[in-house]
């Protein structure tokens, strides 16, 4: 026979101490940018996908020895009682890396017991996309002694805190998939760009002949439903010699959301 008659009675006898709960709830953020370098004038750029990491300070804000001191880690922190994990991610990005107003998206939860020496800490993992120009003003917070950009190859040589090696590996796979299956590439490019600049970004994650074959890409890309030729207020096609000696057309992304299908 039931002990309680209604929901109010159940809540009156509910005690959270009867259940095992995590010791902390955090947000960690993988902040990506793509550096477009132009080693030669009138030549296509070279692209490099990079991630923002902070180096944890020797002492915390209270002057006590910091956990995982001097190791490199993703920006992040503990969720406050009046916040969602998403709001925490935005706040921590501003506090720890000095960046805000960015594309931010949740991609996983990490809750394995033992992942953090402080106890059972559950982490929400987000990825963010920031332009290289936006990151020029980056700065380390009081509990971080450095904030730097690293390629995936460079990160493999670093000593990372907690289980951030796993989170970072997953984050790189997520951003690669997003670049190929969505129009998120527009977050890494100027508003108006050449096909060479778009191709440089896609070459970071794709070995598809439609991308690796330059002539095929230049032929087919203008037909993509999410691209349009950039024009000025007079309706004239915009051109540039930024990536070629001869003037080449500039493009922009349309307000287009691709739909995926298993078929």
GROMACS .gro file of C-alpha atoms in nm:
model
  263
    1UNK     CA    1   0.000   0.000   0.000
    2UNK     CA    2   0.130   0.348  -0.086
    3UNK     CA    3   0.272   0.553   0.204
    4UNK     CA    4   0.173   0.894   0.064
    5UNK     CA    5  -0.153   1.027  -0.077
    6UNK     CA    6  -0.027   1.295  -0.316
    7UNK     CA    7   0.272   1.477  -0.461
    8UNK     CA    8   0.294   1.728  -0.175
    9UNK     CA    9   0.331   1.449   0.080
   10UNK     CA   10   0.602   1.284  -0.133
   11UNK     CA   11   0.796   1.613  -0.150
   12UNK     CA   12   0.763   1.667   0.226
   13UNK     CA   13   0.940   1.334   0.284
   14UNK     CA   14   1.198   1.371   0.005
   15UNK     CA   15   1.560   1.416   0.123
   16UNK     CA   16   1.840   1.463  -0.129
   17UNK     CA   17   2.088   1.326   0.126
   18UNK     CA   18   1.940   0.981   0.059
   19UNK     CA   19   2.091   0.988  -0.291
   20UNK     CA   20   2.449   0.991  -0.415
   21UNK     CA   21   2.505   1.319  -0.602
   22UNK     CA   22   2.807   1.473  -0.777
   23UNK     CA   23   3.051   1.686  -0.581
   24UNK     CA   24   3.056   1.958  -0.843
   25UNK     CA   25   2.897   2.072  -1.170
   26UNK     CA   26   3.117   2.249  -1.424
   27UNK     CA   27   3.139   2.378  -1.780
   28UNK     CA   28   3.447   2.340  -2.003
   29UNK     CA   29   3.478   2.514  -2.339
   30UNK     CA   30   3.680   2.422  -2.647
   31UNK     CA   31   3.737   2.755  -2.821
   32UNK     CA   32   3.838   2.710  -3.186
   33UNK     CA   33   3.975   2.952  -3.438
   34UNK     CA   34   4.123   2.914  -3.784
   35UNK     CA   35   4.428   3.118  -3.875
   36UNK     CA   36   4.442   3.216  -4.241
   37UNK     CA   37   4.802   3.298  -4.333
   38UNK     CA   38   4.904   3.456  -4.663
   39UNK     CA   39   5.274   3.365  -4.707
   40UNK     CA   40   5.279   3.500  -5.063
   41UNK     CA   41   5.095   3.788  -5.224
   42UNK     CA   42   4.818   3.690  -5.467
   43UNK     CA   43   4.831   3.326  -5.350
   44UNK     CA   44   4.568   3.112  -5.171
   45UNK     CA   45   4.604   3.122  -4.791
   46UNK     CA   46   4.727   2.845  -4.565
   47UNK     CA   47   4.477   2.754  -4.292
   48UNK     CA   48   4.551   2.625  -3.943
   49UNK     CA   49   4.286   2.503  -3.696
   50UNK     CA   50   4.376   2.605  -3.339
   51UNK     CA   51   4.233   2.570  -2.990
   52UNK     CA   52   4.253   2.808  -2.692
   53UNK     CA   53   4.406   2.662  -2.376
   54UNK     CA   54   4.485   2.823  -2.043
   55UNK     CA   55   4.777   2.732  -1.820
   56UNK     CA   56   4.654   2.690  -1.465
   57UNK     CA   57   4.826   2.916  -1.213
   58UNK     CA   58   5.041   2.783  -0.930
   59UNK     CA   59   4.804   2.937  -0.671
   60UNK     CA   60   4.427   2.978  -0.677
   61UNK     CA   61   4.237   3.303  -0.610
   62UNK     CA   62   4.262   3.245  -0.233
   63UNK     CA   63   4.640   3.201  -0.252
   64UNK     CA   64   4.619   2.826  -0.194
   65UNK     CA   65   4.799   2.564  -0.408
   66UNK     CA   66   4.599   2.519  -0.726
   67UNK     CA   67   4.474   2.178  -0.842
   68UNK     CA   68   4.662   2.065  -1.157
   69UNK     CA   69   4.888   2.368  -1.122
   70UNK     CA   70   5.084   2.476  -1.432
   71UNK     CA   71   4.907   2.218  -1.650
   72UNK     CA   72   4.723   2.327  -1.963
   73UNK     CA   73   4.344   2.305  -1.966
   74UNK     CA   74   4.029   2.416  -2.141
   75UNK     CA   75   3.872   2.738  -2.011
   76UNK     CA   76   3.592   2.657  -1.770
   77UNK     CA   77   3.466   2.661  -1.414
   78UNK     CA   78   3.197   2.566  -1.164
   79UNK     CA   79   2.831   2.643  -1.229
   80UNK     CA   80   2.684   2.889  -0.980
   81UNK     CA   81   2.346   2.818  -0.812
   82UNK     CA   82   2.166   3.082  -1.020
   83UNK     CA   83   2.319   2.976  -1.355
   84UNK     CA   84   2.270   2.720  -1.625
   85UNK     CA   85   2.578   2.539  -1.757
   86UNK     CA   86   2.546   2.745  -2.077
   87UNK     CA   87   2.550   3.073  -1.883
   88UNK     CA   88   2.854   2.952  -1.692
   89UNK     CA   89   3.036   2.877  -2.017
   90UNK     CA   90   2.972   3.231  -2.142
   91UNK     CA   91   3.086   3.384  -1.813
   92UNK     CA   92   3.399   3.171  -1.786
   93UNK     CA   93   3.502   3.250  -2.143
   94UNK     CA   94   3.485   3.618  -2.060
   95UNK     CA   95   3.665   3.578  -1.727
   96UNK     CA   96   3.934   3.326  -1.825
   97UNK     CA   97   4.006   3.410  -2.187
   98UNK     CA   98   3.866   3.759  -2.230
   99UNK     CA   99   3.631   3.669  -2.517
  100UNK     CA  100   3.256   3.713  -2.555
  101UNK     CA  101   2.971   3.739  -2.809
  102UNK     CA  102   3.058   3.412  -2.982
  103UNK     CA  103   2.898   3.103  -3.140
  104UNK     CA  104   2.866   2.850  -2.853
  105UNK     CA  105   2.719   2.499  -2.858
  106UNK     CA  106   2.699   2.207  -2.614
  107UNK     CA  107   2.843   1.877  -2.741
  108UNK     CA  108   2.891   1.630  -2.454
  109UNK     CA  109   2.886   1.554  -2.080
  110UNK     CA  110   3.178   1.398  -1.892
  111UNK     CA  111   3.084   1.237  -1.561
  112UNK     CA  112   3.320   0.943  -1.508
  113UNK     CA  113   3.398   0.904  -1.135
  114UNK     CA  114   3.766   0.974  -1.075
  115UNK     CA  115   3.806   1.220  -1.363
  116UNK     CA  116   3.887   1.496  -1.114
  117UNK     CA  117   4.091   1.453  -0.791
  118UNK     CA  118   3.852   1.688  -0.606
  119UNK     CA  119   3.568   1.436  -0.628
  120UNK     CA  120   3.292   1.332  -0.865
  121UNK     CA  121   3.273   1.637  -1.089
  122UNK     CA  122   3.028   1.643  -1.380
  123UNK     CA  123   3.138   1.861  -1.672
  124UNK     CA  124   2.934   2.000  -1.959
  125UNK     CA  125   3.152   2.038  -2.268
  126UNK     CA  126   3.087   2.318  -2.515
  127UNK     CA  127   3.261   2.426  -2.831
  128UNK     CA  128   3.294   2.786  -2.937
  129UNK     CA  129   3.403   2.946  -3.262
  130UNK     CA  130   3.594   3.273  -3.254
  131UNK     CA  131   3.762   3.462  -3.534
  132UNK     CA  132   4.137   3.508  -3.509
  133UNK     CA  133   4.088   3.885  -3.487
  134UNK     CA  134   3.852   3.841  -3.190
  135UNK     CA  135   4.118   3.645  -3.001
  136UNK     CA  136   4.389   3.907  -3.035
  137UNK     CA  137   4.258   4.067  -2.716
  138UNK     CA  138   4.266   3.741  -2.518
  139UNK     CA  139   4.405   3.758  -2.166
  140UNK     CA  140   4.459   3.518  -1.878
  141UNK     CA  141   4.237   3.540  -1.569
  142UNK     CA  142   4.368   3.561  -1.211
  143UNK     CA  143   4.371   3.180  -1.173
  144UNK     CA  144   4.550   3.125  -1.507
  145UNK     CA  145   4.905   3.230  -1.585
  146UNK     CA  146   4.887   3.197  -1.964
  147UNK     CA  147   4.631   3.172  -2.245
  148UNK     CA  148   4.758   3.053  -2.582
  149UNK     CA  149   4.652   2.903  -2.917
  150UNK     CA  150   4.763   2.551  -3.010
  151UNK     CA  151   4.721   2.314  -3.303
  152UNK     CA  152   4.613   1.955  -3.236
  153UNK     CA  153   4.971   1.837  -3.296
  154UNK     CA  154   5.107   2.087  -3.044
  155UNK     CA  155   4.847   1.991  -2.784
  156UNK     CA  156   4.957   1.626  -2.800
  157UNK     CA  157   5.293   1.733  -2.654
  158UNK     CA  158   5.143   1.925  -2.359
  159UNK     CA  159   5.070   1.805  -2.006
  160UNK     CA  160   4.692   1.847  -1.973
  161UNK     CA  161   4.477   1.874  -1.661
  162UNK     CA  162   4.206   1.626  -1.559
  163UNK     CA  163   4.053   1.436  -1.856
  164UNK     CA  164   4.089   1.729  -2.094
  165UNK     CA  165   4.287   1.517  -2.338
  166UNK     CA  166   3.970   1.314  -2.400
  167UNK     CA  167   3.745   1.622  -2.418
  168UNK     CA  168   3.980   1.797  -2.661
  169UNK     CA  169   4.002   1.490  -2.884
  170UNK     CA  170   3.622   1.471  -2.897
  171UNK     CA  171   3.596   1.845  -2.961
  172UNK     CA  172   3.823   1.825  -3.267
  173UNK     CA  173   3.604   1.549  -3.411
  174UNK     CA  174   3.291   1.756  -3.347
  175UNK     CA  175   3.427   2.069  -3.516
  176UNK     CA  176   3.544   1.868  -3.819
  177UNK     CA  177   3.200   1.714  -3.856
  178UNK     CA  178   3.034   2.054  -3.820
  179UNK     CA  179   3.254   2.204  -4.090
  180UNK     CA  180   3.152   1.931  -4.335
  181UNK     CA  181   2.784   1.895  -4.248
  182UNK     CA  182   2.681   2.255  -4.173
  183UNK     CA  183   2.764   2.609  -4.282
  184UNK     CA  184   2.962   2.675  -3.964
  185UNK     CA  185   3.266   2.757  -4.181
  186UNK     CA  186   3.121   3.107  -4.209
  187UNK     CA  187   3.217   3.164  -3.844
  188UNK     CA  188   3.584   3.128  -3.938
  189UNK     CA  189   3.579   3.344  -4.251
  190UNK     CA  190   3.530   3.713  -4.326
  191UNK     CA  191   3.177   3.806  -4.430
  192UNK     CA  192   3.296   3.817  -4.792
  193UNK     CA  193   3.558   3.567  -4.905
  194UNK     CA  194   3.708   3.401  -5.210
  195UNK     CA  195   3.655   3.037  -5.301
  196UNK     CA  196   4.027   2.980  -5.228
  197UNK     CA  197   3.976   3.098  -4.870
  198UNK     CA  198   3.674   2.871  -4.822
  199UNK     CA  199   3.864   2.578  -4.973
  200UNK     CA  200   4.161   2.638  -4.739
  201UNK     CA  201   3.928   2.600  -4.440
  202UNK     CA  202   3.761   2.285  -4.576
  203UNK     CA  203   4.097   2.122  -4.659
  204UNK     CA  204   4.163   2.107  -4.285
  205UNK     CA  205   3.893   1.844  -4.244
  206UNK     CA  206   3.814   1.697  -4.586
  207UNK     CA  207   3.987   1.460  -4.827
  208UNK     CA  208   3.689   1.458  -5.063
  209UNK     CA  209   3.799   1.498  -5.428
  210UNK     CA  210   3.541   1.773  -5.463
  211UNK     CA  211   3.752   1.978  -5.221
  212UNK     CA  212   4.106   1.854  -5.282
  213UNK     CA  213   4.075   1.899  -5.660
  214UNK     CA  214   4.102   2.277  -5.694
  215UNK     CA  215   3.957   2.305  -6.043
  216UNK     CA  216   3.658   2.086  -5.947
  217UNK     CA  217   3.594   2.295  -5.636
  218UNK     CA  218   3.613   2.627  -5.823
  219UNK     CA  219   3.375   2.486  -6.083
  220UNK     CA  220   3.118   2.340  -5.844
  221UNK     CA  221   3.125   2.569  -5.537
  222UNK     CA  222   2.932   2.857  -5.701
  223UNK     CA  223   2.641   2.613  -5.744
  224UNK     CA  224   2.617   2.536  -5.371
  225UNK     CA  225   2.273   2.646  -5.242
  226UNK     CA  226   2.426   2.817  -4.938
  227UNK     CA  227   2.665   3.045  -5.132
  228UNK     CA  228   2.599   3.358  -5.333
  229UNK     CA  229   2.820   3.603  -5.519
  230UNK     CA  230   2.893   3.918  -5.316
  231UNK     CA  231   2.770   4.239  -5.479
  232UNK     CA  232   2.794   4.606  -5.394
  233UNK     CA  233   2.499   4.845  -5.354
  234UNK     CA  234   2.494   4.896  -5.732
  235UNK     CA  235   2.454   4.523  -5.795
  236UNK     CA  236   2.810   4.489  -5.925
  237UNK     CA  237   3.005   4.172  -5.844
  238UNK     CA  238   3.277   4.233  -5.586
  239UNK     CA  239   3.629   4.113  -5.674
  240UNK     CA  240   3.971   4.100  -5.509
  241UNK     CA  241   4.333   4.011  -5.586
  242UNK     CA  242   4.388   3.887  -5.231
  243UNK     CA  243   4.427   3.523  -5.337
  244UNK     CA  244   4.519   3.551  -5.706
  245UNK     CA  245   4.697   3.789  -5.942
  246UNK     CA  246   4.383   3.826  -6.151
  247UNK     CA  247   4.070   3.967  -5.994
  248UNK     CA  248   3.855   3.689  -5.856
  249UNK     CA  249   3.493   3.692  -5.740
  250UNK     CA  250   3.402   3.719  -5.375
  251UNK     CA  251   3.122   3.516  -5.214
  252UNK     CA  252   2.913   3.521  -4.900
  253UNK     CA  253   2.701   3.265  -4.715
  254UNK     CA  254   2.325   3.280  -4.755
  255UNK     CA  255   2.091   3.242  -4.460
  256UNK     CA  256   2.069   2.869  -4.530
  257UNK     CA  257   2.036   2.570  -4.296
  258UNK     CA  258   2.122   2.237  -4.462
  259UNK     CA  259   1.908   1.934  -4.379
  260UNK     CA  260   2.083   1.601  -4.327
  261UNK     CA  261   1.926   1.273  -4.436
  262UNK     CA  262   2.042   0.913  -4.412
  263UNK     CA  263   1.922   0.877  -4.771
   0.00000   0.00000   0.00000
